[in-house]
PDB file of C-alpha atoms in Angstrom:
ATOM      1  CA  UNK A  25      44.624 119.959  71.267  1.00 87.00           C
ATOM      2  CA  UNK A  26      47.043 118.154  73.098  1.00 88.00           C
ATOM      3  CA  UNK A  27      50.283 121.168  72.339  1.00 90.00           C
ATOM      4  CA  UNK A  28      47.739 124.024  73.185  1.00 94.00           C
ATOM      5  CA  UNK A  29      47.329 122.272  76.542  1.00 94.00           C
ATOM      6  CA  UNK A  30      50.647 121.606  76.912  1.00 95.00           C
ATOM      7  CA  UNK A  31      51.354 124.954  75.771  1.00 95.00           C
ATOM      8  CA  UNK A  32      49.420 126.788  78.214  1.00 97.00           C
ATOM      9  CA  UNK A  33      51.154 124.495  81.105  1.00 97.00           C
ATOM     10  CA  UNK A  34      54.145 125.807  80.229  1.00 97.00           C
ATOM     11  CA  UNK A  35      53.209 129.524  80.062  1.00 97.00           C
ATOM     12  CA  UNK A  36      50.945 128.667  83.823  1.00 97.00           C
ATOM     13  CA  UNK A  37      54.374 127.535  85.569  1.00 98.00           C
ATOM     14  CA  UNK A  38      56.734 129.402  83.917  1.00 98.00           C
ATOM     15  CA  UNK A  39      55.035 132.958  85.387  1.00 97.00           C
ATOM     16  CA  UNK A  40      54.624 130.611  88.604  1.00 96.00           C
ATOM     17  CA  UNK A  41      58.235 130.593  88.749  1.00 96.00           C
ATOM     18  CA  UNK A  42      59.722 133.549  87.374  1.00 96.00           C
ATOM     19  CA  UNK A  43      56.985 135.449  89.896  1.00 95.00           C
ATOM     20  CA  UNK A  44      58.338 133.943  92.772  1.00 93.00           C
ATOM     21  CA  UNK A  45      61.876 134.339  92.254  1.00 95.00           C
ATOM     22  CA  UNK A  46      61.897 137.508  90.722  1.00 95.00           C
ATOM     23  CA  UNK A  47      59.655 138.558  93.938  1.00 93.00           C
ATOM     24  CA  UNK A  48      62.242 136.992  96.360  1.00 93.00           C
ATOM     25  CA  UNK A  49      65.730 138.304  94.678  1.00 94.00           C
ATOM     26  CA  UNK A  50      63.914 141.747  94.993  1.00 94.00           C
ATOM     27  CA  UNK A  51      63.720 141.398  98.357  1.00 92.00           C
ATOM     28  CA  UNK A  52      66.927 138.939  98.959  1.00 94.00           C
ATOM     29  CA  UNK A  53      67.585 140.087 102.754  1.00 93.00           C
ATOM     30  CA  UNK A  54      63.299 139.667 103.494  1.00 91.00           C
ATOM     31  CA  UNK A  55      63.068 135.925 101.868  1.00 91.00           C
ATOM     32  CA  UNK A  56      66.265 135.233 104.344  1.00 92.00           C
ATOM     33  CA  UNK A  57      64.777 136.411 106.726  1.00 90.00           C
ATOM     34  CA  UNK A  58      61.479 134.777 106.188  1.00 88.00           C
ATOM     35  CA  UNK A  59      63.339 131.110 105.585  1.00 90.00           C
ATOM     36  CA  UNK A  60      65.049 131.708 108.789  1.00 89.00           C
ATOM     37  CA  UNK A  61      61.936 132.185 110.989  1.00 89.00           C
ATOM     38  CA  UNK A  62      61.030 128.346 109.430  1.00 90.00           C
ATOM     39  CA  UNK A  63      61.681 125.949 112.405  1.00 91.00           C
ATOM     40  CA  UNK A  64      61.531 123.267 109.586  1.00 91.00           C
ATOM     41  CA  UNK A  65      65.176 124.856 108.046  1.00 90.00           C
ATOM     42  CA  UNK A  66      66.470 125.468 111.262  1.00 87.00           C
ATOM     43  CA  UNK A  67      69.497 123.160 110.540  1.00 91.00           C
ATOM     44  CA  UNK A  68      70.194 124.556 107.051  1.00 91.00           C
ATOM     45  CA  UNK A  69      72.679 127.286 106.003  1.00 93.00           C
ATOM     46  CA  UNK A  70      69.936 129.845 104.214  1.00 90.00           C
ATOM     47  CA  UNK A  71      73.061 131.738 102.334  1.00 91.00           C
ATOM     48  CA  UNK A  72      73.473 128.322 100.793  1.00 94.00           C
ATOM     49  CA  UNK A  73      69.775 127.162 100.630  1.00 94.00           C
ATOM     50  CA  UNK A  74      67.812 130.796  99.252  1.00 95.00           C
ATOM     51  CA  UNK A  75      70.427 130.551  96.185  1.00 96.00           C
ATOM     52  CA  UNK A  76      69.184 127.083  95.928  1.00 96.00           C
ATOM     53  CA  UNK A  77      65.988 127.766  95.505  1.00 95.00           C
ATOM     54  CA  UNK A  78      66.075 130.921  93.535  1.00 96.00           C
ATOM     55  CA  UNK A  79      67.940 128.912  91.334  1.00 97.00           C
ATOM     56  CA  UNK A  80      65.585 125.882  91.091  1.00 97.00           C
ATOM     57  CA  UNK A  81      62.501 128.332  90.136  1.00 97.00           C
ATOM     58  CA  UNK A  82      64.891 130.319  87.340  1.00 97.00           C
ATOM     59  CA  UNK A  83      66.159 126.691  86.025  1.00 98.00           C
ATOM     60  CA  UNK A  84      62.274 125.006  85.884  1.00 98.00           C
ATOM     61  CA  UNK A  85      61.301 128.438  83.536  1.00 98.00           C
ATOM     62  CA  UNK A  86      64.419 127.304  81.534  1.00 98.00           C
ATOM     63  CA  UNK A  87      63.590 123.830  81.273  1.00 98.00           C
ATOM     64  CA  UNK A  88      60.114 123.806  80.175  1.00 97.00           C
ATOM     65  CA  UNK A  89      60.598 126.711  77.727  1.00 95.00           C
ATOM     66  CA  UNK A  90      63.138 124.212  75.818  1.00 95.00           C
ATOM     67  CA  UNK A  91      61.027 121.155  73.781  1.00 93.00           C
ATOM     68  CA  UNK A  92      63.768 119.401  74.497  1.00 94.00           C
ATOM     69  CA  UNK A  93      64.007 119.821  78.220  1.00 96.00           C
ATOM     70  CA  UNK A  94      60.305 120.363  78.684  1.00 96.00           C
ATOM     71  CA  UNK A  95      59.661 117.056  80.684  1.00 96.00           C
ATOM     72  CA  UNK A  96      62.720 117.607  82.830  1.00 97.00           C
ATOM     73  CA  UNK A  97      61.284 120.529  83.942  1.00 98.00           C
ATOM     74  CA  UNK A  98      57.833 119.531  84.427  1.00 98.00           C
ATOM     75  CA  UNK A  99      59.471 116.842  86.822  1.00 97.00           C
ATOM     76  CA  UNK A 100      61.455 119.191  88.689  1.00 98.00           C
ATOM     77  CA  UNK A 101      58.350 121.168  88.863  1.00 98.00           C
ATOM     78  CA  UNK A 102      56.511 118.466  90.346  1.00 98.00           C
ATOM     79  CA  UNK A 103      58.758 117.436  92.474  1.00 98.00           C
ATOM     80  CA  UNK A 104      59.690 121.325  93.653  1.00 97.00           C
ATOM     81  CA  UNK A 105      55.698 121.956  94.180  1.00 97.00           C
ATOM     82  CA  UNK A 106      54.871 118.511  96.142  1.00 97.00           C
ATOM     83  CA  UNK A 107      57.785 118.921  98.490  1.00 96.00           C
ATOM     84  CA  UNK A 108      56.749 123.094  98.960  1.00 94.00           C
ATOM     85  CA  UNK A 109      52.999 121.881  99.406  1.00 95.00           C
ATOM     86  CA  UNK A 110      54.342 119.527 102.249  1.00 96.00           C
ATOM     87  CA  UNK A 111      56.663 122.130 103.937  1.00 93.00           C
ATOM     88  CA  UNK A 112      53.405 124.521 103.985  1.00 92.00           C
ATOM     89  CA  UNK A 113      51.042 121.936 105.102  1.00 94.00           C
ATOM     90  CA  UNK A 114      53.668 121.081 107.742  1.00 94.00           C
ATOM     91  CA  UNK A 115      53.854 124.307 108.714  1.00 91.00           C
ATOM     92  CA  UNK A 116      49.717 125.023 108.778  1.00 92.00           C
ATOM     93  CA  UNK A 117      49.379 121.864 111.116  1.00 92.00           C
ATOM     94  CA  UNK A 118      51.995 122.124 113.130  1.00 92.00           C
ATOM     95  CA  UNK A 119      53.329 125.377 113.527  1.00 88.00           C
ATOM     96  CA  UNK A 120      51.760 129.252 114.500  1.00 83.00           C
ATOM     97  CA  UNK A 121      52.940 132.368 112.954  1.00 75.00           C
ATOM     98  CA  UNK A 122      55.610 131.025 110.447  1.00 79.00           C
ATOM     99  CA  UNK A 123      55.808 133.597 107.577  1.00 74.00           C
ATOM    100  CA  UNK A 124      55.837 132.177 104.129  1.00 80.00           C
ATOM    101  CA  UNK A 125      58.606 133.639 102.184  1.00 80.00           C
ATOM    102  CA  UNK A 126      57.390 132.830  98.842  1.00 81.00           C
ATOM    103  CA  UNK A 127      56.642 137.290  98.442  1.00 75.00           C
ATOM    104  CA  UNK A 128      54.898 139.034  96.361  1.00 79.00           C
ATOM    105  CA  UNK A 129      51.001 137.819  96.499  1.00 85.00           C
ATOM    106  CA  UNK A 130      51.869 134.300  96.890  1.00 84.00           C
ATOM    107  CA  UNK A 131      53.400 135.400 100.294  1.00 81.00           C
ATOM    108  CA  UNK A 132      50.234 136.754 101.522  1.00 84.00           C
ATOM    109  CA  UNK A 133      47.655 134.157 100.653  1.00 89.00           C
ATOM    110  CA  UNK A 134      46.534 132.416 103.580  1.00 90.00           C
ATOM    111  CA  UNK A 135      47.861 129.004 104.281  1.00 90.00           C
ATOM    112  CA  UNK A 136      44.652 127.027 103.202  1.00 92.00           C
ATOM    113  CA  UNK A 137      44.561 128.465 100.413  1.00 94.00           C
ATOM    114  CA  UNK A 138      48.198 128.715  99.062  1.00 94.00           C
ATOM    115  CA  UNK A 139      48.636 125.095  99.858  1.00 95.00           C
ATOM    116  CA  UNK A 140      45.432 124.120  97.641  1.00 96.00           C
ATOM    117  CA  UNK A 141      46.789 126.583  94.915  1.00 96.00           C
ATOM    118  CA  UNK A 142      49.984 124.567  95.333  1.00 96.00           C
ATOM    119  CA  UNK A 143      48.530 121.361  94.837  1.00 97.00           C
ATOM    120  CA  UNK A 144      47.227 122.680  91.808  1.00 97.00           C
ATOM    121  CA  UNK A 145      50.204 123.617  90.174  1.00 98.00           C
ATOM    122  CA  UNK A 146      51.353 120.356  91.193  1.00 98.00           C
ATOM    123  CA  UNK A 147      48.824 118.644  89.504  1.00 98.00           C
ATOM    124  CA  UNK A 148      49.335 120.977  86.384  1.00 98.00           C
ATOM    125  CA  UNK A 149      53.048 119.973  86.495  1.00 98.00           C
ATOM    126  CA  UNK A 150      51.807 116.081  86.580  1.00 97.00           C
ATOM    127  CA  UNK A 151      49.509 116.930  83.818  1.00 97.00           C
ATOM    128  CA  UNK A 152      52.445 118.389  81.611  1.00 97.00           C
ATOM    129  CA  UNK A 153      54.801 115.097  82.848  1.00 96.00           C
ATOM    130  CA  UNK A 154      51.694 112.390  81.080  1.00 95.00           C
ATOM    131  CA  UNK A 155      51.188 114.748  77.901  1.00 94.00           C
ATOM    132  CA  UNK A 156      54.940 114.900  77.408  1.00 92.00           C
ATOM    133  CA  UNK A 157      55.076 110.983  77.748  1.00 73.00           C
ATOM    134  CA  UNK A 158      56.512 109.278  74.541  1.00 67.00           C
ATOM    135  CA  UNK A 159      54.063 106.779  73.238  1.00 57.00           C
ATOM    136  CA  UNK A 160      54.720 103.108  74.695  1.00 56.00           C
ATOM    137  CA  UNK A 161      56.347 101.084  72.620  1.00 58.00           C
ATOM    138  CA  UNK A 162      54.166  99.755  69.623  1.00 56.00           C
ATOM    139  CA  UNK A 163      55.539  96.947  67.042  1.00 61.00           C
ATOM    140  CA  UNK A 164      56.531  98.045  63.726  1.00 65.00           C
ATOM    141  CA  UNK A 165      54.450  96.654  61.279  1.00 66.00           C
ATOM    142  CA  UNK A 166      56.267  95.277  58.272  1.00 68.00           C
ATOM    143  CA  UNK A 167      54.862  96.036  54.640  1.00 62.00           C
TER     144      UNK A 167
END
């Protein structure tokens, strides 16, 4: 039960990921554009930071589709979906008018609800970080 779980984590995130970023390199010059309307990455070089994060989503779909690198990417996952469910809440709260430039459907979503769908993915990513846990150490038993 547990790999089918784990299994459909995987397949969840990975079209998460590989949506998004094939959605933004389609339309490279509109997710500049959209990261540089952010007030919250006004003091970061977006020709250095949208490569960044293109490359982040394409890496996480690498990572998890690997046994071997599967928790690494559910971390980065994590960590990559709490920080972007911050920088939207941040910019729901405190901000008016600040495009998200996530594209495709994800870019049109309302706030409230793309920051909850978010948090779910981050909790899915979570999820796949506990199920990919090794078993604590337990003492041999000797026959």
């Amino acid at each position: 039960m547990k790999k089918h779980i784990l299994t459909a984590i995987v397949i969840l995130i990975s079209m998460l990921f590989t949506y998004a970023a094939i959605f933004k390199a389609m339309d490279y010059q509109l997710f500049l554009s959209d990261m540089s309307k952010s007030p919250l990455l006004v003091k970061y070089d977006k020709n250095l930071l949208a490569p960044v994060v293109l490359g982040t989503e394409f890496l996480i779909v690498l990572l998890l589709n690997f046994p071997a690198t599967r928790k690494t990417g559910f971390f980065l996952s994590f960590f990559i979906m709490a920080i972007f469910s911050l920088y939207l809440s941040t910019l729901f709260f405190f901000f008016t008018n600040i495009p998200c430039s996530c594209g495709g459907i994800l870019g049109k979503m309302p706030y409230p609800v793309h920051i909850v769908f978010n948090i779910c993915f981050t909790l899915l990513s979570a999820t796949g970080v506990l199920l990919t846990r090794k078993p604590e150490y337990a003492p041999r038993v000797i026959h």
